[in-house]
Short mmCIF file of C-alpha atoms and ligand atoms in Angstrom, two decimals:
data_model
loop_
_atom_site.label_atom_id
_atom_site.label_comp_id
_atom_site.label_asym_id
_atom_site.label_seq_id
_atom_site.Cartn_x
_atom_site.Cartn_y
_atom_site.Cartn_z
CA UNK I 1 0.00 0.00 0.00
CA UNK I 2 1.21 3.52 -0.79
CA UNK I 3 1.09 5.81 2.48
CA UNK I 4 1.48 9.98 2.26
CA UNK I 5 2.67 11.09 5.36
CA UNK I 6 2.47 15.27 6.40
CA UNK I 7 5.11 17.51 7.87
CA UNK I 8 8.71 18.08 7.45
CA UNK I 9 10.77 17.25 11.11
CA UNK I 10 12.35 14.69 12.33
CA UNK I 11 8.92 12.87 13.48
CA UNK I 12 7.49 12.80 9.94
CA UNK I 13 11.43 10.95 9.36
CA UNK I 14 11.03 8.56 11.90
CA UNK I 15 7.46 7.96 11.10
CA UNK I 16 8.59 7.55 7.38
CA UNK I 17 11.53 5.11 8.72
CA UNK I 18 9.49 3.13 10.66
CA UNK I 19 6.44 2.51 8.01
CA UNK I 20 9.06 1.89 5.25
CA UNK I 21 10.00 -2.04 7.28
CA UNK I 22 6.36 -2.78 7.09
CA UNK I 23 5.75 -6.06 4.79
CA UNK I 24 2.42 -3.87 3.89
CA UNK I 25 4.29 -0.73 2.71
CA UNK I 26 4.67 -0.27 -1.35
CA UNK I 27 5.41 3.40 -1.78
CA UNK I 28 6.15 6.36 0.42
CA UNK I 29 5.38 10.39 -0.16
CA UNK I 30 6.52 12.90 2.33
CA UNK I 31 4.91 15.86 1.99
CA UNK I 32 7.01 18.70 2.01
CA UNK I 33 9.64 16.51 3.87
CA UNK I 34 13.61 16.83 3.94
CA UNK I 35 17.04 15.82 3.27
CA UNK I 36 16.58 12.24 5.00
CA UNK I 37 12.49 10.91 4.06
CA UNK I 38 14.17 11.91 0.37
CA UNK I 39 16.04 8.71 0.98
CA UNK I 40 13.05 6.52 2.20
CA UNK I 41 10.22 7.97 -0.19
CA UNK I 42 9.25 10.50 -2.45
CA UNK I 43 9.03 14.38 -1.47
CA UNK I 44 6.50 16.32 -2.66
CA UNK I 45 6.31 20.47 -2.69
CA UNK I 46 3.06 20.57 -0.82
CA UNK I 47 2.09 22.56 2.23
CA UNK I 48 0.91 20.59 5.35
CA UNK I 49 -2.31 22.43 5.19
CA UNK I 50 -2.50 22.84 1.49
CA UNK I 51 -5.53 20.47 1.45
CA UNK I 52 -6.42 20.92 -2.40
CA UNK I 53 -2.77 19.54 -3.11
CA UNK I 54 -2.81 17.32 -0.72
CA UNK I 55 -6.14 15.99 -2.28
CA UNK I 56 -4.86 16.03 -6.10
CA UNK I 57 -1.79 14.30 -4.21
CA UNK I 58 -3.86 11.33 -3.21
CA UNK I 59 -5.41 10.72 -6.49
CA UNK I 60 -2.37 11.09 -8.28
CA UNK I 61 -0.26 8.90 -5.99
CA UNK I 62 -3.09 6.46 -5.57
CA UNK I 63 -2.82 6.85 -1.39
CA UNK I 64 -4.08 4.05 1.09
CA UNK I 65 -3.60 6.04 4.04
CA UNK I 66 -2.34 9.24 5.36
CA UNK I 67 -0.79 10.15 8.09
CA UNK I 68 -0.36 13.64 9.74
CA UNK I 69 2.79 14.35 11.32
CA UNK I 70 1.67 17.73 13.28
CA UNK I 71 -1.39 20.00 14.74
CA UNK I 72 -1.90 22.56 12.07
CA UNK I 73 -3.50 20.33 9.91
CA UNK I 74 -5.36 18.71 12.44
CA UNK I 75 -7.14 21.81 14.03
CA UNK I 76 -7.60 23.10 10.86
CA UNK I 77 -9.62 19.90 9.80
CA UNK I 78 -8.01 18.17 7.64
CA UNK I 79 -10.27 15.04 9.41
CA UNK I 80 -13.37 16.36 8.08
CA UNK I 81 -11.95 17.54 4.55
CA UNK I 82 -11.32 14.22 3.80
CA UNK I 83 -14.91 13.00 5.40
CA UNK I 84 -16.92 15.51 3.22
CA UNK I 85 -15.14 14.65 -0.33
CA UNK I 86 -16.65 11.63 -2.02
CA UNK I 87 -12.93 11.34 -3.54
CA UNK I 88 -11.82 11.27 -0.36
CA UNK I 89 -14.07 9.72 1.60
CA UNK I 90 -12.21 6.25 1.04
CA UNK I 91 -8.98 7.24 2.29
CA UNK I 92 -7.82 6.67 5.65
CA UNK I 93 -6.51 10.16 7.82
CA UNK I 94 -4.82 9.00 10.50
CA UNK I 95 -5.50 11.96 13.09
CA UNK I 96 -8.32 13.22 14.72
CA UNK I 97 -11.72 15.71 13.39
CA UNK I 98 -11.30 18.85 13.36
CA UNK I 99 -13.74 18.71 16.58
CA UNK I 100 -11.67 16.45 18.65
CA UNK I 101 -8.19 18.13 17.70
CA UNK I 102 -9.76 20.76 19.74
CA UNK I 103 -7.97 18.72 22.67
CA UNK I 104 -4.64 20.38 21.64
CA UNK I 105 -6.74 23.28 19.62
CA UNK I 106 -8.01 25.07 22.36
CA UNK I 107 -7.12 24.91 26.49
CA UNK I 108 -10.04 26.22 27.77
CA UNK I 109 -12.14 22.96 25.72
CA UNK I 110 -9.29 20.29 27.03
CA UNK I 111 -9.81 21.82 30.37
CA UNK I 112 -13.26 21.49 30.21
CA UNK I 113 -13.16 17.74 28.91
CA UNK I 114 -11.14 17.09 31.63
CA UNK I 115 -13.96 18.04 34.22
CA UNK I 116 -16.44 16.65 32.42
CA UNK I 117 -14.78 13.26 32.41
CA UNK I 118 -12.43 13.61 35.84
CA UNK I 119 -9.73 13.86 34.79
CA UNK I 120 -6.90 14.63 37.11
CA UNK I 121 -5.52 17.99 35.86
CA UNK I 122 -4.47 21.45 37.36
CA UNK I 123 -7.35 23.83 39.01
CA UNK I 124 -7.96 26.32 36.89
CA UNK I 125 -10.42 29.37 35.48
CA UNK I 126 -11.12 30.48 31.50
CA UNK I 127 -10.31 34.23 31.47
CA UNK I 128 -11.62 36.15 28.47
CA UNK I 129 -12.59 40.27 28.37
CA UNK I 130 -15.91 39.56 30.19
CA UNK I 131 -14.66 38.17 33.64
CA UNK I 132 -11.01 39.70 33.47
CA UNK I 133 -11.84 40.95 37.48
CA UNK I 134 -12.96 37.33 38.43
CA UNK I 135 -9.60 36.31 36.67
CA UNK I 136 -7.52 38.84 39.04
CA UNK I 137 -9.76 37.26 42.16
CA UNK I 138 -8.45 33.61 40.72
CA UNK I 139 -4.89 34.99 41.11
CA UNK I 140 -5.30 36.18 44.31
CA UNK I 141 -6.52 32.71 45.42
CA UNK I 142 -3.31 31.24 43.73
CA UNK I 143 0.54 30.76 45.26
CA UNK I 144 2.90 31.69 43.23
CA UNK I 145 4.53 31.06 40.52
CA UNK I 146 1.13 31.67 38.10
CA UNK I 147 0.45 29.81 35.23
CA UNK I 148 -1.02 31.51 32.29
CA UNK I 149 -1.87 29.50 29.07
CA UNK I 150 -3.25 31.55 25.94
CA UNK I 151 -6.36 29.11 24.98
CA UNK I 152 -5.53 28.40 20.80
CA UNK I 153 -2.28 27.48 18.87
CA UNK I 154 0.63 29.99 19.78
CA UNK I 155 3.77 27.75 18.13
CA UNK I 156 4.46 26.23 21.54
CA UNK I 157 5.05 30.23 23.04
CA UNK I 158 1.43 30.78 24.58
CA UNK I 159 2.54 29.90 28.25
CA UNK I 160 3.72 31.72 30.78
CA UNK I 161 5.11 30.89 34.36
CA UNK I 162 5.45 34.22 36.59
CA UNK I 163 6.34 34.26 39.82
CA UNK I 164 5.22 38.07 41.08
CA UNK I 165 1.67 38.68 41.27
CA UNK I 166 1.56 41.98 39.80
CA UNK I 167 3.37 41.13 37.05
CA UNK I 168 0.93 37.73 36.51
CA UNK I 169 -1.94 40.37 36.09
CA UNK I 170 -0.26 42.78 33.77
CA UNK I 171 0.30 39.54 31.92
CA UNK I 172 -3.23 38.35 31.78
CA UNK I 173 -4.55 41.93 30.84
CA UNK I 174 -1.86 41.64 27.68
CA UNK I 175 -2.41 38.91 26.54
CA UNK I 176 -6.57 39.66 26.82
CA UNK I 177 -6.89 43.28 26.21
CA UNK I 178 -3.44 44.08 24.00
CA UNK I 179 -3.82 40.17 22.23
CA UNK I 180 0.01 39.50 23.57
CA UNK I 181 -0.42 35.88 21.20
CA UNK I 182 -2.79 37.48 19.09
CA UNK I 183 -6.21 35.66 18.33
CA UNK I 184 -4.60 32.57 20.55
CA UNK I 185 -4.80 34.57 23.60
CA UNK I 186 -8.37 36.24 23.56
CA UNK I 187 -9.25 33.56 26.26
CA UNK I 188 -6.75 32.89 28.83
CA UNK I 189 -6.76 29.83 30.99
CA UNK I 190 -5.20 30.48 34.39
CA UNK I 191 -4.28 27.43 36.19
CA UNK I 192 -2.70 26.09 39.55
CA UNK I 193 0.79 25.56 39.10
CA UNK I 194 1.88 21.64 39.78
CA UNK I 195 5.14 20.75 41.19
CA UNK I 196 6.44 17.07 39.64
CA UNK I 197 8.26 15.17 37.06
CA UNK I 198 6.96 15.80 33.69
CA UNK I 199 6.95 12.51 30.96
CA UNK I 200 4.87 11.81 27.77
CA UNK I 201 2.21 8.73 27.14
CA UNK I 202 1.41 7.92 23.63
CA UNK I 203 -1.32 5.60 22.44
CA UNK I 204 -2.65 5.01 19.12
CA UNK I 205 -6.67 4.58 19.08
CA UNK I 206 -9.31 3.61 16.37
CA UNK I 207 -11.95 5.59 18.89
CA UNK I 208 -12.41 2.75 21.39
CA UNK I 209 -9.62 0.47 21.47
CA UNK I 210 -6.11 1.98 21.94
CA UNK I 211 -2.71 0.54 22.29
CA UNK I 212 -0.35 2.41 24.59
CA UNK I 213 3.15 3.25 22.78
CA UNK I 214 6.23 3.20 24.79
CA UNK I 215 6.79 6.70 26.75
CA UNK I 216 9.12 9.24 27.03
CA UNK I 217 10.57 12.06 28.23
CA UNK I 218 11.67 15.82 26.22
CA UNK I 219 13.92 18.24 26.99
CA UNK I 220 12.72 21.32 25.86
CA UNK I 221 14.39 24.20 26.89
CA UNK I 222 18.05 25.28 25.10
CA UNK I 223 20.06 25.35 28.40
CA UNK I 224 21.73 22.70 30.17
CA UNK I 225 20.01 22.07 33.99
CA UNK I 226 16.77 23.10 31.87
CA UNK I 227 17.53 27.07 31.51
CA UNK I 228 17.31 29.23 28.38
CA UNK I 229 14.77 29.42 26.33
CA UNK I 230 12.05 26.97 25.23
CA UNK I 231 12.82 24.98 22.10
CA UNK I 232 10.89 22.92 19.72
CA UNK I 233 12.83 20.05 21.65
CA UNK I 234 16.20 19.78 22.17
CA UNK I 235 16.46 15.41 22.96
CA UNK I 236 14.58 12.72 24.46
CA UNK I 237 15.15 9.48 26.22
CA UNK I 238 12.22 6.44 26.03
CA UNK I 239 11.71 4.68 28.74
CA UNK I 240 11.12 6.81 31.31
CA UNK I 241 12.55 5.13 34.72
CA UNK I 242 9.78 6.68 36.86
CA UNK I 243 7.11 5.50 34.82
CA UNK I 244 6.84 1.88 36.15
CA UNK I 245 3.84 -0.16 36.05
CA UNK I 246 2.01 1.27 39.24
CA UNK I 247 2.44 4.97 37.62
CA UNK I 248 0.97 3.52 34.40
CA UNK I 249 -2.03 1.67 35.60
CA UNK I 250 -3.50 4.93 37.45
CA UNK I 251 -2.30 6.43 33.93
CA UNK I 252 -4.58 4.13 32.09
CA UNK I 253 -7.30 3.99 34.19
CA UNK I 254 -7.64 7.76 35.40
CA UNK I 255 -6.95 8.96 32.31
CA UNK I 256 -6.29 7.42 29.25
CA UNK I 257 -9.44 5.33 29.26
CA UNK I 258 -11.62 8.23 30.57
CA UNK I 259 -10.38 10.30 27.70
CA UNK I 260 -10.86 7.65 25.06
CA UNK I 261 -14.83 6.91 26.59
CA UNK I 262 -15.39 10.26 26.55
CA UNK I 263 -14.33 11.25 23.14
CA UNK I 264 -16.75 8.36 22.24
CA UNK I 265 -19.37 9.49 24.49
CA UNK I 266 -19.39 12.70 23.31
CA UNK I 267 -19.14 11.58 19.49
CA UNK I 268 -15.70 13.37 19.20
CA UNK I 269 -14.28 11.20 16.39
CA UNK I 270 -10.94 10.33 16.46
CA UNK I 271 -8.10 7.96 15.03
CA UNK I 272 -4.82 8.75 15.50
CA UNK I 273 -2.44 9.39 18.31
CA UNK I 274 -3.18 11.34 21.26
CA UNK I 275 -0.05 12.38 23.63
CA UNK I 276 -0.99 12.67 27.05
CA UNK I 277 1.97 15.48 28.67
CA UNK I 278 1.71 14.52 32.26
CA UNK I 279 3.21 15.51 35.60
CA UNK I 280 3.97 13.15 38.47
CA UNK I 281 3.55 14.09 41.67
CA UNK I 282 3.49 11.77 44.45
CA UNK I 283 3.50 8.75 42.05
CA UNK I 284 -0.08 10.31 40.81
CA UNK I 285 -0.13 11.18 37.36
CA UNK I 286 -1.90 14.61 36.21
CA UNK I 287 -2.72 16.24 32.72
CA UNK I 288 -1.00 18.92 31.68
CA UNK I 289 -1.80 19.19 28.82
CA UNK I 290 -3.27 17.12 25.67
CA UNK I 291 -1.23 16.96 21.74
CA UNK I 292 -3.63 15.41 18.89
CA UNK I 293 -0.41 13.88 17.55
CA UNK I 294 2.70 12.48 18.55
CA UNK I 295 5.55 14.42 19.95
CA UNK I 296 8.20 15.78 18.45
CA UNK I 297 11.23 15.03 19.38
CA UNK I 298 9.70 12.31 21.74
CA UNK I 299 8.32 10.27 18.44
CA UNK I 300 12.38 10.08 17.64
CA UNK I 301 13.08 8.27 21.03
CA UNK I 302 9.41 6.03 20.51
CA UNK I 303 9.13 4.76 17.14
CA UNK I 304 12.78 3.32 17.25
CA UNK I 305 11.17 1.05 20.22
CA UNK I 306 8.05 -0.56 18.38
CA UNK I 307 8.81 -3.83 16.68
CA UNK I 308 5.61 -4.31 15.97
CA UNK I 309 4.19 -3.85 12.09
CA UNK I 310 3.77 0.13 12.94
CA UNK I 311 1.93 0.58 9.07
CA UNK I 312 -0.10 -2.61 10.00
CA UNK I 313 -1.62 -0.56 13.70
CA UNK I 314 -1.74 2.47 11.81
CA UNK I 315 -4.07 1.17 9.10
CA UNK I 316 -6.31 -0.81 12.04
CA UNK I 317 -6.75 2.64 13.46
CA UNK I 318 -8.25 3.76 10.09
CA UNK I 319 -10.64 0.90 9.93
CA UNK I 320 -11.49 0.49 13.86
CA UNK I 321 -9.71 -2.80 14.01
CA UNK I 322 -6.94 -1.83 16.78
CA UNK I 323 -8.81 -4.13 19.08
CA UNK I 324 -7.65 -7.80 17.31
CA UNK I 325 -3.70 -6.25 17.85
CA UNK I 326 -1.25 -5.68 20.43
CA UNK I 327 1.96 -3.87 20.20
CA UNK I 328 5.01 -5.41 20.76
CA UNK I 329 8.43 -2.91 22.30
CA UNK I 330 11.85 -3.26 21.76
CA UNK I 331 13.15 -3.40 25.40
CA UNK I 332 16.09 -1.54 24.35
CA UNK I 333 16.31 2.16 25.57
CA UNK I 334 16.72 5.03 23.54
CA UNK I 335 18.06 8.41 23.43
CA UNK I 336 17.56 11.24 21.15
CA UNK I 337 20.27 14.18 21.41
CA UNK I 338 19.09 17.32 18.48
CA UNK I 339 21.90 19.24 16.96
CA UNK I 340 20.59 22.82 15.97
CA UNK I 341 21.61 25.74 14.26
CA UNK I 342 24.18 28.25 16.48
CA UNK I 343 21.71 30.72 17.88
CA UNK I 344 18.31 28.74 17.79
CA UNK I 345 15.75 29.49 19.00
CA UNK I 346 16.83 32.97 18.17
CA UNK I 347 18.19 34.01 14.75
CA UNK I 348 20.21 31.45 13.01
CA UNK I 349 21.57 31.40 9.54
CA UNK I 350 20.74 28.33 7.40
CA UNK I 351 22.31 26.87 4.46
CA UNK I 352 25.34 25.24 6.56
CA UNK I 353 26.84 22.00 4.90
CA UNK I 354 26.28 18.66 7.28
CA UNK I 355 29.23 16.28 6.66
CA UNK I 356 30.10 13.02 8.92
CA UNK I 357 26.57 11.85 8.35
CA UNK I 358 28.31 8.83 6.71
CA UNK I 359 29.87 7.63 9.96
CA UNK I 360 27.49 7.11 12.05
CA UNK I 361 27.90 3.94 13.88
CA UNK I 362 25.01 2.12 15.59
CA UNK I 363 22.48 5.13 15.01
CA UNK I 364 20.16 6.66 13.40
CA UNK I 365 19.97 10.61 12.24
CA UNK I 366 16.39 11.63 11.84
CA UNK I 367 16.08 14.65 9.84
CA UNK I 368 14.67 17.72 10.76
CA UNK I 369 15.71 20.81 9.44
CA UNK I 370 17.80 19.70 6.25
CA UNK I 371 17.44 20.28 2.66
CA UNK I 372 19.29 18.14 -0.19
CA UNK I 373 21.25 20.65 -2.40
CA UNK I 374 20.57 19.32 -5.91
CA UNK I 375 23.73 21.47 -7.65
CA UNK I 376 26.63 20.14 -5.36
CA UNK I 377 24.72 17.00 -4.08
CA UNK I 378 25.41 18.39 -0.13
CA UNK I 379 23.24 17.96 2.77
CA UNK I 380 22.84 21.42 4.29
CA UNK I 381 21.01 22.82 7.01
CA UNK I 382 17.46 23.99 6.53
CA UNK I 383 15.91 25.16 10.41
CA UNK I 384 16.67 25.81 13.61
CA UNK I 385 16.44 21.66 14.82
CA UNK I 386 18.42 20.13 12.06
CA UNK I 387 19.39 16.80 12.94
CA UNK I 388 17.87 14.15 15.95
CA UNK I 389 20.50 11.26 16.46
CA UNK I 390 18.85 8.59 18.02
CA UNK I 391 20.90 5.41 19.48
CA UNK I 392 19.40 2.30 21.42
CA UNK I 393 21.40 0.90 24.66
CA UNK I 394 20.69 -1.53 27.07
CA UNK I 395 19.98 0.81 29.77
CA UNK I 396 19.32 4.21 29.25
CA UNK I 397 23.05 5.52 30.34
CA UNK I 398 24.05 3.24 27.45
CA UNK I 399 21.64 4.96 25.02
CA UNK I 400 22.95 8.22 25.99
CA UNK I 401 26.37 7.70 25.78
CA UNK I 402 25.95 6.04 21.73
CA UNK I 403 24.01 9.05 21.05
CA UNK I 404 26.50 11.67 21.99
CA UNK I 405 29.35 9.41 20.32
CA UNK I 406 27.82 10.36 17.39
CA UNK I 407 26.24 13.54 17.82
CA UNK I 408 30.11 14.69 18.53
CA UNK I 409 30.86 13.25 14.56
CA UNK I 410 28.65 15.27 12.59
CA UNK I 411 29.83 18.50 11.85
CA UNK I 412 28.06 21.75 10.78
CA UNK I 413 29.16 25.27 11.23
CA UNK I 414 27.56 26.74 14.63
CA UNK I 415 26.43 23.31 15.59
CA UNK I 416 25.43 22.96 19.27
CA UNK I 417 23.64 20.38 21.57
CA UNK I 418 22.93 19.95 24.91
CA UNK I 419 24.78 17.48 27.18
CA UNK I 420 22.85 16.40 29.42
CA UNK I 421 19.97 14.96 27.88
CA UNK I 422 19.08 12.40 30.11
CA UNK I 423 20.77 13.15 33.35
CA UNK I 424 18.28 14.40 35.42
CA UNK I 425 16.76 10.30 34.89
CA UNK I 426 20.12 9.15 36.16
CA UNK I 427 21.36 8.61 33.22
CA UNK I 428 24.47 10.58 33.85
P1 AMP A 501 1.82 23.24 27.85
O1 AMP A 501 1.95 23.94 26.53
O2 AMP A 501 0.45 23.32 28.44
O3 AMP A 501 2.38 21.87 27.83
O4 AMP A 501 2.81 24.01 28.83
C1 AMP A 501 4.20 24.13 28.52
C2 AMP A 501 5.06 23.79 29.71
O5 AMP A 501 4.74 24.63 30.80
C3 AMP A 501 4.83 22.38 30.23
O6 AMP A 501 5.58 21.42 29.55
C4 AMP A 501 5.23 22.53 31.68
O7 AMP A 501 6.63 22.45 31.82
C5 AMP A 501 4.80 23.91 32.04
N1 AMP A 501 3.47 23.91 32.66
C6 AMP A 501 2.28 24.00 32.03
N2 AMP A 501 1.25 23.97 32.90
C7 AMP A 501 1.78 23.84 34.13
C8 AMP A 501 1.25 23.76 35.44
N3 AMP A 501 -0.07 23.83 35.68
N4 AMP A 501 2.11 23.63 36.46
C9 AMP A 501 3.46 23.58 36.25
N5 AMP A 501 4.03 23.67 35.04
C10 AMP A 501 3.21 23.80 33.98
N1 LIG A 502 7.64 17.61 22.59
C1 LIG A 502 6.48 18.34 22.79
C2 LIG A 502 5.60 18.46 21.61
O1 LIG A 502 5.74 17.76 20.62
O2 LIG A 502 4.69 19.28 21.67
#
């Protein structure tokens, strides 16, 4: 079968690596894609929420299935475009409707879900410019430091921790009355803040059964010790030492089957991944928040550590048939270190030739942000996150240490990683 997979990073790589060892898979198109799904598949020039491409894509191409790599799509609709074309219609999207992405879409409805179905999640109140005052009352009621979340897409930038009260309410009155994240932050949700260990649980569901992917852990600001900025990811390590199987049985039954009955309960359709970002506190798990995809650069660490047929579950998603499998893990750990750009996530200059990429021993590179230079045949860089190099070990130290061995032979100008992906597990 012939799959089209959306999105260009080094998730849309791994999920392009992974579906490529599946006895089903016949052809692969990566729309847009980079340097590396070039070498599993075929690129094509289309926009991840060009849907009229994407459409002519799938007849031309004669696609079985397609699977989205990240939100935009997703909350866009992309679900329901497909649903509403008789073309279309027969066409597997593996993701959720456009109603349902609302999970990651929109706070203040994830929130909301969560008290519908009790969830365990932060306290919190949905500030827009009609209660703004009961908003300030909330933060009274609150200890510091103040969470404010704006309630739509902001490109992973619409959160804000403050510790002074003052300058939590200047904040909320920005972001409502000035639009600080534009449209995004109209509505403001203003939670509790929770004190833990953050991880990531993945499963894959058809809309009623669901199989739970191996978890993981990101690293997501720039600094070492977690300081700096926040990044689109800068490494991550799967399994997650914490999560053992008392953590993941209050996982599963306080949240991920509540979530998955009440998307069905509620007629929410959905097939496709949902990543569940959770905090641990006192060996209870909590929601912090909800993705409608997988994680990026989490899905680098996971997919390496399914051995089952991964295009086999994704096409039982499609047809509500997840129930009759089970997934099988590698029980190998992995580790993901990302080399970016010099300067990311600030300014950075692009266009940087990769080299060493051919010495890579006991590894694999998942591209993000390359591009293939056609003239001179080079691999240069293309984005801020160019490069995830992923390694397997039998404990997660192991992992680790294979994963900087490598990371330390591929060369760019400005290169730079962090070094201690991994330590604050013990993995020093
Ligand atoms: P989110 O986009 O909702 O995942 O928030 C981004 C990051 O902010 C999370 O990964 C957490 O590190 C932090 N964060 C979000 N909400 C809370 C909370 N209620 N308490 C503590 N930290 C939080
Ligand atoms: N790694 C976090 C995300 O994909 O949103």
């Amino acid at each position: 079968m012939n799959t089209l997979i959306l999105g260009s990073g080094g998730r849309e790589h791994a999920l392009a690596w992974k579906i490529a060892q599946s006895k089903l898979s016949d052809r692969i198109f990566i729309a847009p894609g980079n340097a590396g799904t070039r070498n599993i598949g075929t690129n094509l020039p289309i926009g991840v929420t060009d849907f009229e491409h994407i459409k002519t894509a799938v007849i031309e191409h004669d696609i079985d299935l397609v699977v989205v790599g990240p939100e935009d799509p997703l909350v866009l609709g992309i679900y329901d475009y497909f649903q509403q074309d008789k073309i279309l219609r027969n066409t597997p999207i593996i993701g959720p409707s456009k109603a349902a992405a609302m999970l990651e879409g929109s706070k203040d409805f994830a929130k909301d879900f969560m008290k519908r179905h009790a969830i365990p999640t932060a306290a919190y109140l949905t500030v827009d410019a009609n209660n703004l005052a009961e908003g300030m009352q909330f933060l009274e009621s609150l200890s510091s430091p103040y969470v404010l979340k704006a309630d739509g897409l902001a490109q992973g930038k619409g959160v804000l921790i403050i510790n002074d009260l003052a300058q939590a309410k200047t904040e909320l009155t920005a972001m409502i009355t000035e639009a600080k994240f534009g449209e995004a932050s109209k509505k403001v949700v203003i939670e509790e803040f929770l004190t833990g260990i953050e991880c990531s649980v993945f499963v894959l569901t058809d809309g009623s059964n669901y199989v739970i992917l191996p978890d993981a852990k990101d690293y997501k600001r720039i600094g070492e010790g977690n300081s700096g900025l926040n990044t689109g990811g800068m490494g991550s390590v799967s399994p997650v030492p914490f999560v053992n199987k008392a953590f993941m049985k209050k996982v599963e039954d306080q949240i991920i089957i509540p979530t998955i009955h009440g998307l069905k309960s509620e007629n929410l359709v959905y097939k496709g991944f949902i990543f569940f970002g959770l905090i641990q506190e006192n060996g209870n798990p909590r929601v912090i928040e909800y993705n409608c995809r997988m994680g990026d650069p989490e899905a680098e660490s996971v997919i390496p550590r399914i051995q089952s047929d991964f295009l086999e579950l994704l096409v039982a998603a499609g047809n509500n048939t997840l129930g009759k499998h089970k997934i099988v893990f590698d029980e190998r750990c992995t580790a993901t270190v990302f080399l970016v750009s010099g300067g990311y996530p600030e300014k950075f200059e692009k266009g940087k030739v990769i080299t060493g990429l051919e010495n890579m021993n006991n590894c694999i590179a998942f591209h993000a942000g390359t591009a293939k230079d056609i003239e001179s045949n080079a691999v240069k860089t293309n984005g801020g996150r160019v490069l995830a190099v992923t390694s397997y070990g039998y404990s997660l130290r192991e992992a680790i240490n294979n994963a900087y061995a490598n990371a330390e032979n591929i060369h760019f100008d400005g290169r730079y990683y962090r070094s201690d992906i991994g330590f604050d597990l013990g993995a020093r």
